[in-house]
Amino acid sequence: MEELQPDQRRVYDAVMMGESVFFTGVAGTGKSFLLKVIINAIRERLKGTDERVFVTASTGAAAVNIAGTTIHSFSGIGVGSEDAATIAMKLRRRKGGNWPSCRVLVIDEVSMLSARLFDLIESVARMVRRDRRPFGGIQVILTGDFLQLPPVSRDEQARFAFEAAAWPGVVGERVFELTHVHRQRDQRFVRVLNAIRLGQLTSEAEAVLDAAARNTLPDGALPVKLYPFRRDVDRDNSIELRRIDAEAITIAGVDTGADAQRRLLEHCPAPLALTLKKGAQVMLLKNLDVGAGLCNGATGVVLEIKVRPEDLAQRKAHVAHGYPIVDVRFSTGAVKAITPEEWTVGQPESRASAKRRQVPLALSWAMTIHKCQGSTLDMAEIDLGNAFEAGQAYVALSRVRAVEGLKLVRWDRRAVFANDRAVEWYRVLRGAGQVGPEEMSETELDTPEIDVDVVSIPDSPPSVESIQLFAPAARQPPPIPVEVKRPSPDPPLPPVLAFVRTHLPQHWDGAGLRASPETAAMWGALMRLTTEGRPPMEPQPQVQGEGRRHSVEMYLPFLKKPHG
Ligand SMILES: Nc1ncnc2c1ncn2[C@@H]1O[C@H](COP(=O)(O)OP(=O)(O)OP(=O)(O)O)[C@@H](O)[C@H]1O
C-alpha cells in the first residue's frame, strides 16, 4: 500500500471497517491520492465476489480523473429531471441497473453535486434495493471540498450536498478533514491560501497576491494561463499555435467501447483531435514518472513529432503501434519521448466502459479554472479579472506548488470570495470537533499576537513550558521576538502545545532569540531534537478557543501527547 499520512490513514481505516464517510480538506491535502488508494484496496477486497465498488464523480472531468463514470450515469437518474419513484420503476425493468451489485459507491467531487440530486440518488438507491437504510445499505465514500467550485446548477442558488435531507443519515459523524498539505511546502503560502479559501483577504494574503501581480516569472518559464472562461482559453491557445511558423500536425486519437460511456470521453483531458506544431507549449496529462517530474500537469515544449511511415505524406497522424512519438523538452530540462496512452471511463471490470488512446498532451498556453480543479501546476499566470464563482480564485491560486510560480494578471480583489454557507458549515464542523487543524491559521492571521504554549516535552532537557510568539507575519528568524516563560505549574497549562513550522523556519537554531541564554539553549535543544535523526515535525494543531488568543495544539511525532 502507498505511504499514507496519519490523517489519511484514519479515513482509510474507517473505510476498511465498512463505514460510510465523507472526507474533505483544503486543496492539495491528498484527497484524490487517498481516494485512489482506497479504491484499489476495496477492489482487492471484493475480488472474486459478486459485489462491486462503483467509482463515480459529480462531473465528467472529475470522473475521467479517477477512471470512473458520472454519478448521473451510474445511478440511472440521467439529467435528474424525473422523480425518484419514476426512475426506480424504470430501473427495475432493467434489473435495477447498477444498484443491486453495488456494495460500495464512491462519489468524488461531491462538493459539486447539488443537494437535490444527492437526495434523488439516495432515494432511488433505497427504492431499487428495497432497503430502507441510507443508500439502501450501500457503503458510500464521499469526498470533495465545499470551498472549491460549487455545484453547477441552473438554479441561482444550488444547495450543497451537506444541505441534503439525506446527508446526516448517510455520513453522520463520520466526517474527516485531511490537514497536511502536500502540494505546497511554504507554510506562509499555505496560510494565505487557507485564508483565501474562506474568502478572507487578510493583510498577509494581500501582500502575497500584490507581490504575485508584480512577479516576473523566470526566463524560459512556461506558465499555464488560467481563465474563468473557456472562450479566453481557446483564443489564447489558437493564437499562440498560429504564431508558430511550423507545420501543424493533427493527431487523431482512437475511441473504443460502449456508446453510453463514449460520450463521457468528451470530458477526457486529451482531445480526440490534437493539433501540435514543433515549438508548441504542451502539458503532460498522465503521471509517467512522478519521481522524475513527469507528472500530470508538467509543462514543456514540443521538439519533434514522429509519425508512422504511412502518415508521413499527410498533415494528419494516426494513433497506432506506439505512434506518433512526440519529443518534449519539459521545464525541468528533461527531454522525453511521449507515446500514446489510454484513458478509461466507466467501470473497468465490466463491458460498460470506453477508452481513448491519444498522446497524453494538450496545448497548455491556457486552460479554464474549472478544468484545472484537481491538478497541480508548476507555474501559472492567472487572470482573475472575470472571476464569477465563489471559490474560483482559490481553486486557481492553489494549483501552484510555490508562490514563485505564480503571476497574477488583472488582479482584482473582488475575485476573492467564498460561499457563506460553506464557510459556516466548516465553522460548525470544526466547533463540533470533527475536523482538525490547519484551519486555525486563517483565523489567527490578522491577530497581531499569538500566544503559544509549549508544555512538557518528555525527554528533552530542560522542558519548555510556555512560549509566546509575537509578530506572526515575521518570516525570517532574527526579527522574531520570542519570550519563553518559566514553568507555571499552577494552574496547569493547557495540554501541549505549540507552534512551530508555520511561523518559524524549521532549521532555525534559535539565533536572534530575545530571551535569556538558558531559554535560547532550550530552544536550540528543541530545534536540534526535531532536526537530528528524528522525523520532521508535522504540526497537527487544533484550535482551542476563539478570538485573539489561540492556544494551538499540535504534536511533534516523537512526543507523547499528554492527556491522551
Ligand atoms: N501520502 C502522500 N504521499 C505522497 N504524496 C502525496 C500524498 N498525498 C498526496 N500526495 C501528493 O500531493 C499532491 C496533491 O494531492 P491531491 O491532488 O490528491 O490533493 P487534493 O486534496 O485532491 O487536491 P485538490 O483539492 O486541489 O484536488 C499530489 O501531487 C499527490 O500525489
XYZ file of C-alpha atoms and ligand atoms in Angstrom:
595
model
C 0.000 0.000 0.000
C 1.126 3.545 -0.695
C 2.504 5.514 2.213
C -0.422 7.301 3.831
C -0.113 10.185 6.253
C -1.775 9.730 9.676
C -4.747 11.913 8.692
C -5.230 9.887 5.522
C -4.763 6.658 7.424
C -7.674 7.462 9.751
C -10.020 7.746 6.799
C -8.616 4.588 5.243
C -9.168 2.639 8.448
C -12.772 3.848 8.814
C -13.488 2.878 5.218
C -11.941 -0.540 5.709
C -14.199 -1.028 8.747
C -17.082 -0.702 6.304
C -18.181 2.779 7.323
C -19.693 5.383 5.036
C -17.571 8.519 5.238
C -17.100 11.999 3.875
C -13.543 13.257 3.779
C -12.636 16.774 2.940
C -9.623 19.041 3.181
C -8.124 22.130 1.641
C -6.602 21.837 -1.829
C -3.558 19.612 -2.037
C -4.189 17.566 1.095
C -4.269 14.390 -0.974
C -7.985 13.694 -1.273
C -7.607 12.264 -4.781
C -4.434 10.445 -3.797
C -6.181 8.800 -0.843
C -9.264 8.019 -2.893
C -7.182 6.059 -5.374
C -5.542 4.064 -2.584
C -8.962 3.310 -1.073
C -10.453 2.254 -4.400
C -7.583 -0.150 -5.081
C -7.868 -1.656 -1.607
C -11.623 -2.167 -1.902
C -11.274 -3.664 -5.378
C -8.741 -6.088 -3.995
C -11.038 -6.998 -1.115
C -14.065 -7.584 -3.324
C -12.152 -9.619 -5.891
C -13.819 -12.937 -6.585
C -17.140 -11.847 -5.032
C -20.324 -10.725 -6.770
C -20.149 -7.390 -5.018
C -18.640 -4.371 -6.641
C -17.288 -0.949 -5.964
C -18.540 1.704 -8.364
C -16.350 4.734 -8.853
C -18.201 7.905 -9.771
C -17.825 11.676 -9.682
C -20.181 14.606 -9.908
C -18.694 15.940 -13.153
C -17.373 14.351 -16.311
C -13.915 15.851 -15.879
C -13.618 14.525 -12.319
C -14.900 11.123 -13.477
C -12.164 10.888 -16.108
C -9.625 11.864 -13.488
C -10.395 8.817 -11.382
C -11.193 6.499 -14.311
C -14.835 6.302 -13.248
C -18.192 7.396 -14.544
C -20.520 10.241 -13.636
C -22.889 9.647 -10.739
C -25.726 10.538 -13.132
C -24.831 7.750 -15.495
C -24.122 5.189 -12.758
C -27.337 5.855 -10.861
C -29.692 5.923 -13.825
C -31.020 9.398 -12.970
C -29.866 10.864 -16.285
C -30.172 14.633 -16.107
C -32.220 14.257 -12.917
C -35.475 15.707 -14.211
C -37.722 12.809 -13.119
C -38.782 11.916 -9.595
C -37.283 9.043 -7.648
C -40.283 6.713 -7.988
C -40.342 7.046 -11.777
C -36.603 6.495 -12.072
C -36.758 3.491 -9.736
C -39.615 1.971 -11.702
C -37.705 2.310 -14.961
C -34.586 0.869 -13.371
C -36.450 -2.152 -12.049
C -37.339 -3.011 -15.613
C -33.594 -3.177 -16.230
C -32.978 -5.428 -13.223
C -32.172 -2.414 -11.112
C -29.278 -1.165 -13.255
C -26.038 -0.972 -11.282
C -27.689 -0.801 -7.878
C -28.145 -4.475 -6.931
C -24.477 -5.441 -7.354
C -23.159 -2.258 -5.767
C -21.517 -2.870 -2.406
C -19.511 0.346 -2.244
C -20.227 3.619 -4.012
C -17.548 6.278 -4.405
C -18.576 9.836 -5.273
C -15.665 12.189 -5.942
C -16.136 15.976 -6.011
C -19.396 15.536 -4.105
C -18.976 19.252 -3.390
C -20.152 19.873 -6.960
C -23.261 17.703 -6.594
C -26.403 19.614 -5.612
C -28.464 18.661 -2.557
C -31.410 17.957 -4.839
C -29.511 15.368 -6.853
C -27.919 13.884 -3.735
C -31.387 13.285 -2.252
C -32.737 11.982 -5.530
C -29.926 9.436 -5.927
C -30.208 8.339 -2.307
C -33.983 7.748 -2.666
C -33.507 5.842 -5.906
C -30.965 3.593 -4.149
C -33.400 2.760 -1.350
C -36.297 2.146 -3.697
C -34.444 -0.015 -6.184
C -32.734 -2.044 -3.488
C -35.919 -2.236 -1.399
C -33.852 -1.460 1.650
C -34.771 1.417 3.932
C -31.298 2.081 5.220
C -29.472 5.154 3.840
C -28.461 4.494 0.233
C -30.205 1.131 0.549
C -27.434 -0.210 2.791
C -24.569 0.564 0.414
C -21.290 1.830 1.880
C -20.767 5.318 0.483
C -17.425 7.098 0.221
C -17.737 10.799 -0.457
C -15.005 13.357 -0.922
C -14.653 16.963 -2.011
C -14.044 20.469 -0.713
C -17.139 22.646 -0.382
C -14.975 25.757 -0.555
C -13.754 24.957 -4.050
C -16.122 25.145 -7.010
C -19.807 24.809 -6.038
C -22.481 22.653 -7.698
C -23.258 23.568 -11.269
C -26.920 24.323 -11.441
C -29.415 26.252 -13.428
C -30.956 27.432 -10.175
C -29.400 30.605 -8.920
C -28.504 29.153 -5.541
C -27.864 25.441 -5.780
C -27.727 23.893 -2.337
C -24.723 21.829 -1.347
C -24.843 18.086 -0.710
C -24.316 18.734 3.009
C -27.673 20.557 2.945
C -29.440 17.494 1.565
C -32.087 15.885 3.778
C -30.353 12.518 3.414
C -26.831 13.759 4.262
C -26.909 13.294 8.070
C -28.245 9.758 7.761
C -25.564 8.862 5.244
C -22.392 10.222 6.829
C -23.489 11.109 10.348
C -20.444 11.993 12.412
C -18.045 10.317 10.044
C -16.653 13.487 8.568
C -12.876 13.639 8.296
C -10.654 16.504 7.356
C -7.242 15.919 5.841
C -4.962 18.547 7.180
C -1.500 18.019 5.839
C -0.988 19.983 2.636
C 1.244 18.046 0.241
C 1.146 20.350 -2.736
C 2.797 23.387 -1.150
C 5.706 23.365 1.274
C 5.895 27.071 2.025
C 3.744 27.422 5.142
C 3.167 31.117 4.603
C 1.684 30.388 1.191
C -0.436 27.611 2.717
C -1.737 30.124 5.290
C -2.540 32.638 2.594
C -4.344 30.031 0.504
C -6.328 28.897 3.526
C -7.446 32.466 4.175
C -8.458 32.915 0.545
C -10.363 29.643 0.700
C -12.520 31.256 3.377
C -12.866 34.398 1.265
C -10.612 36.363 3.610
C -8.201 38.747 2.021
C -6.007 39.131 5.066
C -3.158 41.608 5.054
C -0.721 38.756 4.590
C -2.755 37.369 1.674
C -2.971 40.783 0.100
C 0.766 41.289 0.373
C 1.455 37.910 -1.227
C -1.029 38.458 -4.056
C 0.151 42.016 -4.702
C 3.667 40.635 -4.984
C 2.410 37.911 -7.326
C 0.897 40.628 -9.529
C 4.355 42.207 -9.804
C 6.132 38.878 -10.092
C 8.256 38.165 -13.142
C 8.463 34.509 -13.943
C 11.924 33.198 -14.767
C 13.221 33.372 -18.341
C 12.140 30.358 -20.324
C 9.309 29.633 -17.882
C 6.229 28.019 -19.363
C 3.334 29.197 -17.243
C -0.186 27.975 -17.902
C -2.663 30.856 -18.244
C -5.780 30.213 -16.197
C -9.030 31.945 -17.100
C -12.554 31.775 -15.703
C -13.995 31.454 -19.217
C -13.416 28.908 -21.959
C -13.522 31.492 -24.745
C -10.344 33.142 -23.441
C -8.621 29.778 -23.265
C -9.472 28.749 -26.815
C -8.500 32.169 -28.101
C -5.118 32.136 -26.394
C -4.248 28.590 -27.424
C -5.117 29.094 -31.061
C -3.413 32.495 -31.265
C -0.258 31.048 -29.779
C -0.331 27.997 -32.036
C -0.829 30.168 -35.119
C 2.072 32.329 -34.131
C 4.465 29.427 -34.549
C 5.927 29.181 -38.012
C 5.962 25.399 -38.407
C 3.792 22.730 -39.963
C 0.686 21.799 -37.953
C 0.053 18.090 -37.478
C -3.258 16.828 -36.207
C -3.034 13.631 -34.201
C -6.204 11.547 -34.466
C -6.880 9.617 -31.268
C -8.937 6.423 -31.135
C -12.107 5.905 -29.070
C -13.482 2.424 -28.405
C -16.139 0.905 -26.170
C -19.740 1.232 -25.118
C -21.662 4.111 -26.668
C -23.129 5.417 -23.415
C -19.677 5.677 -21.895
C -18.043 7.033 -25.022
C -19.965 10.241 -24.558
C -18.059 10.707 -21.345
C -14.858 10.826 -23.307
C -15.819 14.357 -24.309
C -14.541 15.258 -20.871
C -11.269 13.456 -21.391
C -8.433 15.929 -20.893
C -6.868 14.652 -24.122
C -8.763 15.908 -27.164
C -9.698 13.359 -29.818
C -8.003 15.545 -32.405
C -4.854 17.137 -31.085
C -3.139 19.715 -33.277
C 0.500 20.318 -32.485
C 3.464 22.083 -34.003
C 7.126 21.987 -33.202
C 7.552 24.642 -30.554
C 4.018 24.305 -29.126
C 3.648 24.628 -25.377
C 2.121 21.460 -24.011
C 1.135 19.902 -20.750
C 1.503 16.267 -19.820
C -1.840 14.633 -18.999
C -0.635 11.476 -17.274
C 1.744 10.571 -14.498
C 4.566 8.863 -16.398
C 7.405 9.082 -13.924
C 6.473 11.158 -10.911
C 9.943 10.899 -9.372
C 11.457 12.447 -12.498
C 8.884 15.258 -12.551
C 6.959 13.711 -15.443
C 3.589 14.041 -13.827
C 0.146 15.182 -14.792
C 0.436 18.956 -15.232
C 4.152 19.090 -16.139
C 4.702 21.583 -18.951
C 7.126 21.550 -21.840
C 7.756 22.400 -25.477
C 7.335 20.098 -28.470
C 10.705 19.380 -30.127
C 9.710 16.812 -32.727
C 6.645 14.904 -33.907
C 7.476 11.482 -35.322
C 4.608 9.826 -37.199
C 4.043 6.382 -38.742
C 5.714 5.984 -42.153
C 2.291 5.755 -43.843
C 1.259 9.088 -42.303
C 4.382 10.855 -43.458
C 2.851 12.457 -46.513
C -0.114 13.898 -44.603
C -0.752 16.521 -42.025
C -2.764 14.014 -40.068
C -1.150 11.379 -37.891
C -2.924 8.323 -36.521
C -2.505 6.780 -33.132
C -1.355 3.194 -33.686
C 1.521 0.888 -32.800
C 3.146 3.298 -30.396
C 2.992 6.219 -32.830
C 3.125 9.122 -33.020
C 6.067 9.856 -30.793
C 6.266 13.427 -29.598
C 9.575 14.567 -28.163
C 9.019 17.148 -25.464
C 11.514 19.231 -23.530
C 9.994 19.671 -20.074
C 10.555 22.713 -17.918
C 12.827 20.575 -15.748
C 15.145 20.352 -18.775
C 14.414 16.663 -19.325
C 13.648 15.562 -22.875
C 11.167 12.721 -23.104
C 9.575 10.844 -25.986
C 5.846 10.818 -25.325
C 3.830 8.000 -26.890
C 0.071 7.278 -26.849
C -1.613 6.401 -23.574
C -5.068 5.212 -22.641
C -7.938 6.771 -20.665
C -10.725 4.544 -19.408
C -14.130 5.728 -18.300
C -16.973 3.694 -16.904
C -16.406 0.535 -14.938
C -13.104 -1.080 -15.920
C -14.174 -4.569 -14.821
C -17.252 -4.606 -16.999
C -18.102 -4.032 -20.588
C -19.695 -0.732 -19.684
C -16.512 1.154 -20.305
C -14.927 3.150 -23.063
C -11.337 4.015 -23.867
C -9.486 6.770 -25.623
C -5.973 6.303 -26.947
C -4.180 9.530 -27.592
C -0.838 11.152 -26.988
C -1.116 12.425 -23.386
C -0.521 16.060 -24.238
C -2.700 19.158 -24.518
C -1.878 22.661 -25.673
C -1.185 24.446 -22.472
C -0.703 28.103 -23.013
C -4.111 28.413 -21.371
C -6.842 26.445 -19.572
C -10.041 27.157 -17.643
C -10.097 27.282 -13.872
C -12.906 24.694 -13.860
C -10.714 22.341 -15.828
C -7.674 22.810 -13.642
C -9.527 21.855 -10.436
C -7.755 18.762 -9.159
C -4.406 19.331 -10.909
C -1.020 20.574 -9.780
C 0.891 23.158 -11.869
C 4.491 24.309 -11.776
C 3.741 27.821 -12.974
C 0.528 29.684 -13.627
C -0.418 33.092 -14.930
C -3.860 33.681 -13.512
C -6.398 36.126 -14.898
C -8.953 36.785 -12.189
C -10.441 39.796 -13.942
C -13.681 37.954 -14.736
C -13.901 35.552 -11.802
C -17.602 34.890 -11.255
C -17.831 31.974 -8.872
C -17.205 31.532 -5.164
C -14.023 29.543 -4.666
C -12.780 30.188 -8.196
C -9.841 32.361 -7.166
C -8.935 29.799 -4.525
C -9.019 26.884 -6.952
C -6.798 28.770 -9.399
C -4.273 30.027 -6.849
C -3.980 26.704 -5.050
C -2.826 24.856 -8.194
C 0.774 26.040 -7.989
C 3.305 24.450 -5.715
C 5.024 27.684 -4.749
C 4.300 31.384 -4.824
C 7.363 31.896 -7.028
C 5.451 30.069 -9.773
C 2.528 32.465 -9.602
C 1.852 35.538 -11.741
C -1.412 37.433 -11.408
C -2.789 39.451 -14.296
C -5.778 41.793 -13.972
C -5.623 41.151 -10.249
C -8.899 42.253 -8.750
C -9.540 41.940 -5.025
C -13.225 41.264 -5.646
C -12.282 37.913 -7.138
C -11.614 36.538 -3.667
C -14.860 35.345 -2.130
C -16.263 32.209 -0.609
C -19.744 30.804 -0.266
C -21.062 31.891 3.143
C -22.990 28.694 3.745
C -19.968 26.547 3.044
C -17.806 28.700 5.335
C -20.403 28.396 8.080
C -20.645 24.648 7.588
C -16.908 24.223 8.086
C -17.012 26.533 11.097
C -19.727 24.493 12.792
C -17.990 21.274 11.886
C -14.783 22.496 13.435
C -16.652 23.608 16.531
C -18.089 20.132 16.817
C -14.541 18.841 16.991
C -14.951 16.752 13.897
C -12.160 18.293 11.978
C -8.570 19.018 12.614
C -6.219 21.799 12.184
C -4.657 23.898 9.597
C -7.857 25.960 9.638
C -6.524 27.668 12.691
C -4.180 29.675 10.600
C -6.943 31.562 8.853
C -8.486 32.868 11.997
C -5.264 33.952 13.514
C -3.883 35.733 10.510
C -4.989 39.164 11.475
C -4.109 38.610 15.060
C -1.168 40.736 15.999
C -0.109 38.453 18.778
C -0.272 34.777 19.199
C 0.244 33.024 22.448
C 1.531 29.585 22.016
C 2.101 27.225 24.824
C 4.645 24.518 24.732
C 4.427 22.229 27.679
C 6.162 19.201 28.910
C 8.217 17.844 26.179
C 9.243 14.476 27.537
C 12.886 13.519 27.355
C 14.062 16.889 26.232
C 16.122 18.610 28.814
C 15.076 21.039 30.038
C 11.398 21.192 29.338
C 9.950 24.256 27.729
C 6.845 25.405 29.457
C 5.488 28.301 27.553
C 6.476 30.297 24.555
C 4.866 33.446 23.399
C 5.376 34.380 19.824
C 4.651 37.799 18.534
C 4.520 39.103 15.013
C 3.043 36.119 13.253
C 3.835 37.522 9.853
C 7.565 37.708 10.524
C 9.305 35.496 8.059
C 12.949 35.351 8.990
C 14.436 34.345 12.278
C 16.258 37.297 13.751
C 13.349 39.740 13.992
C 11.036 37.320 15.719
C 10.862 38.181 19.379
C 10.253 35.092 21.358
C 9.752 35.070 25.035
C 9.954 31.880 26.951
C 8.329 31.898 30.322
C 9.280 29.803 33.244
C 7.122 26.889 34.247
C 3.849 27.773 35.839
C 2.511 24.534 37.189
C -0.436 26.122 38.847
C -2.883 26.335 37.241
C -1.805 23.627 34.856
C -1.092 24.768 31.337
C -3.279 23.528 28.553
C -2.287 20.226 27.038
C 0.619 20.604 24.759
C 1.434 22.980 22.565
C 2.873 24.757 20.198
C 3.693 26.183 17.271
C 6.372 25.764 15.108
C 6.626 25.141 11.472
C 4.029 27.611 10.458
C 5.828 30.560 11.871
C 9.445 29.670 12.308
C 11.849 28.102 9.894
C 12.395 24.516 10.746
C 16.145 24.748 10.818
C 16.401 27.901 12.809
C 18.763 27.263 15.677
C 17.467 29.953 17.941
C 19.775 32.729 16.726
C 18.186 36.102 17.354
C 16.031 34.820 20.136
C 15.308 37.612 22.566
C 15.450 35.592 25.693
C 17.760 34.531 28.436
C 20.739 32.346 27.412
C 19.089 29.482 29.205
C 15.943 29.894 27.191
C 17.864 30.197 23.957
C 19.658 26.989 24.802
C 16.350 25.317 25.419
C 15.027 26.459 22.106
C 18.149 25.303 20.359
C 17.832 21.908 22.024
C 14.267 21.664 20.885
C 15.125 22.538 17.328
C 18.038 20.123 17.257
C 15.822 17.448 18.589
C 13.462 17.967 15.738
C 16.030 18.075 13.015
C 18.569 15.455 14.016
C 17.676 11.858 13.357
C 14.051 12.485 14.023
C 11.173 12.679 11.621
C 10.401 16.218 10.551
C 7.834 17.997 12.570
C 4.298 17.630 11.447
C 2.166 20.209 13.127
C -1.253 18.852 13.908
C -2.799 21.815 15.603
C -6.316 22.123 16.815
C -7.928 25.385 17.589
C -8.902 25.760 21.171
C -10.844 28.852 21.969
C -11.654 31.792 19.810
C -10.829 35.403 19.387
C -7.442 36.929 19.697
C -5.799 34.289 21.759
C -5.211 30.944 20.269
C -3.845 28.017 22.012
C -2.724 25.775 19.280
C -2.449 22.132 19.860
C -0.050 20.142 17.844
C 2.134 17.308 18.416
C 5.519 16.526 17.207
C 5.571 12.901 16.198
C 8.287 11.994 18.659
C 6.450 13.474 21.600
C 3.807 11.752 23.572
C 0.583 13.654 23.633
C -0.246 14.366 27.241
C -3.766 13.784 28.491
C -4.329 11.069 25.897
N 0.536 10.455 1.315
C 1.103 11.069 0.277
N 2.379 10.807 -0.055
C 2.973 11.420 -1.101
N 2.374 12.343 -1.905
C 1.110 12.650 -1.631
C 0.401 12.043 -0.537
N -0.847 12.548 -0.519
C -0.909 13.424 -1.555
N 0.256 13.489 -2.221
C 0.574 14.342 -3.388
O 0.136 15.676 -3.112
C -0.364 16.313 -4.280
C -1.777 16.807 -4.022
O -2.620 15.682 -3.806
P -4.088 15.583 -4.424
O -4.134 16.121 -5.813
O -4.583 14.200 -4.161
O -4.813 16.622 -3.446
P -6.343 17.025 -3.397
O -6.685 17.157 -1.957
O -7.156 16.057 -4.201
O -6.272 18.449 -4.060
P -7.409 19.296 -4.805
O -8.459 19.600 -3.755
O -6.684 20.503 -5.256
O -7.921 18.441 -5.911
C -0.299 15.269 -5.383
O 0.883 15.508 -6.131
C -0.226 13.946 -4.629
O 0.426 12.935 -5.367
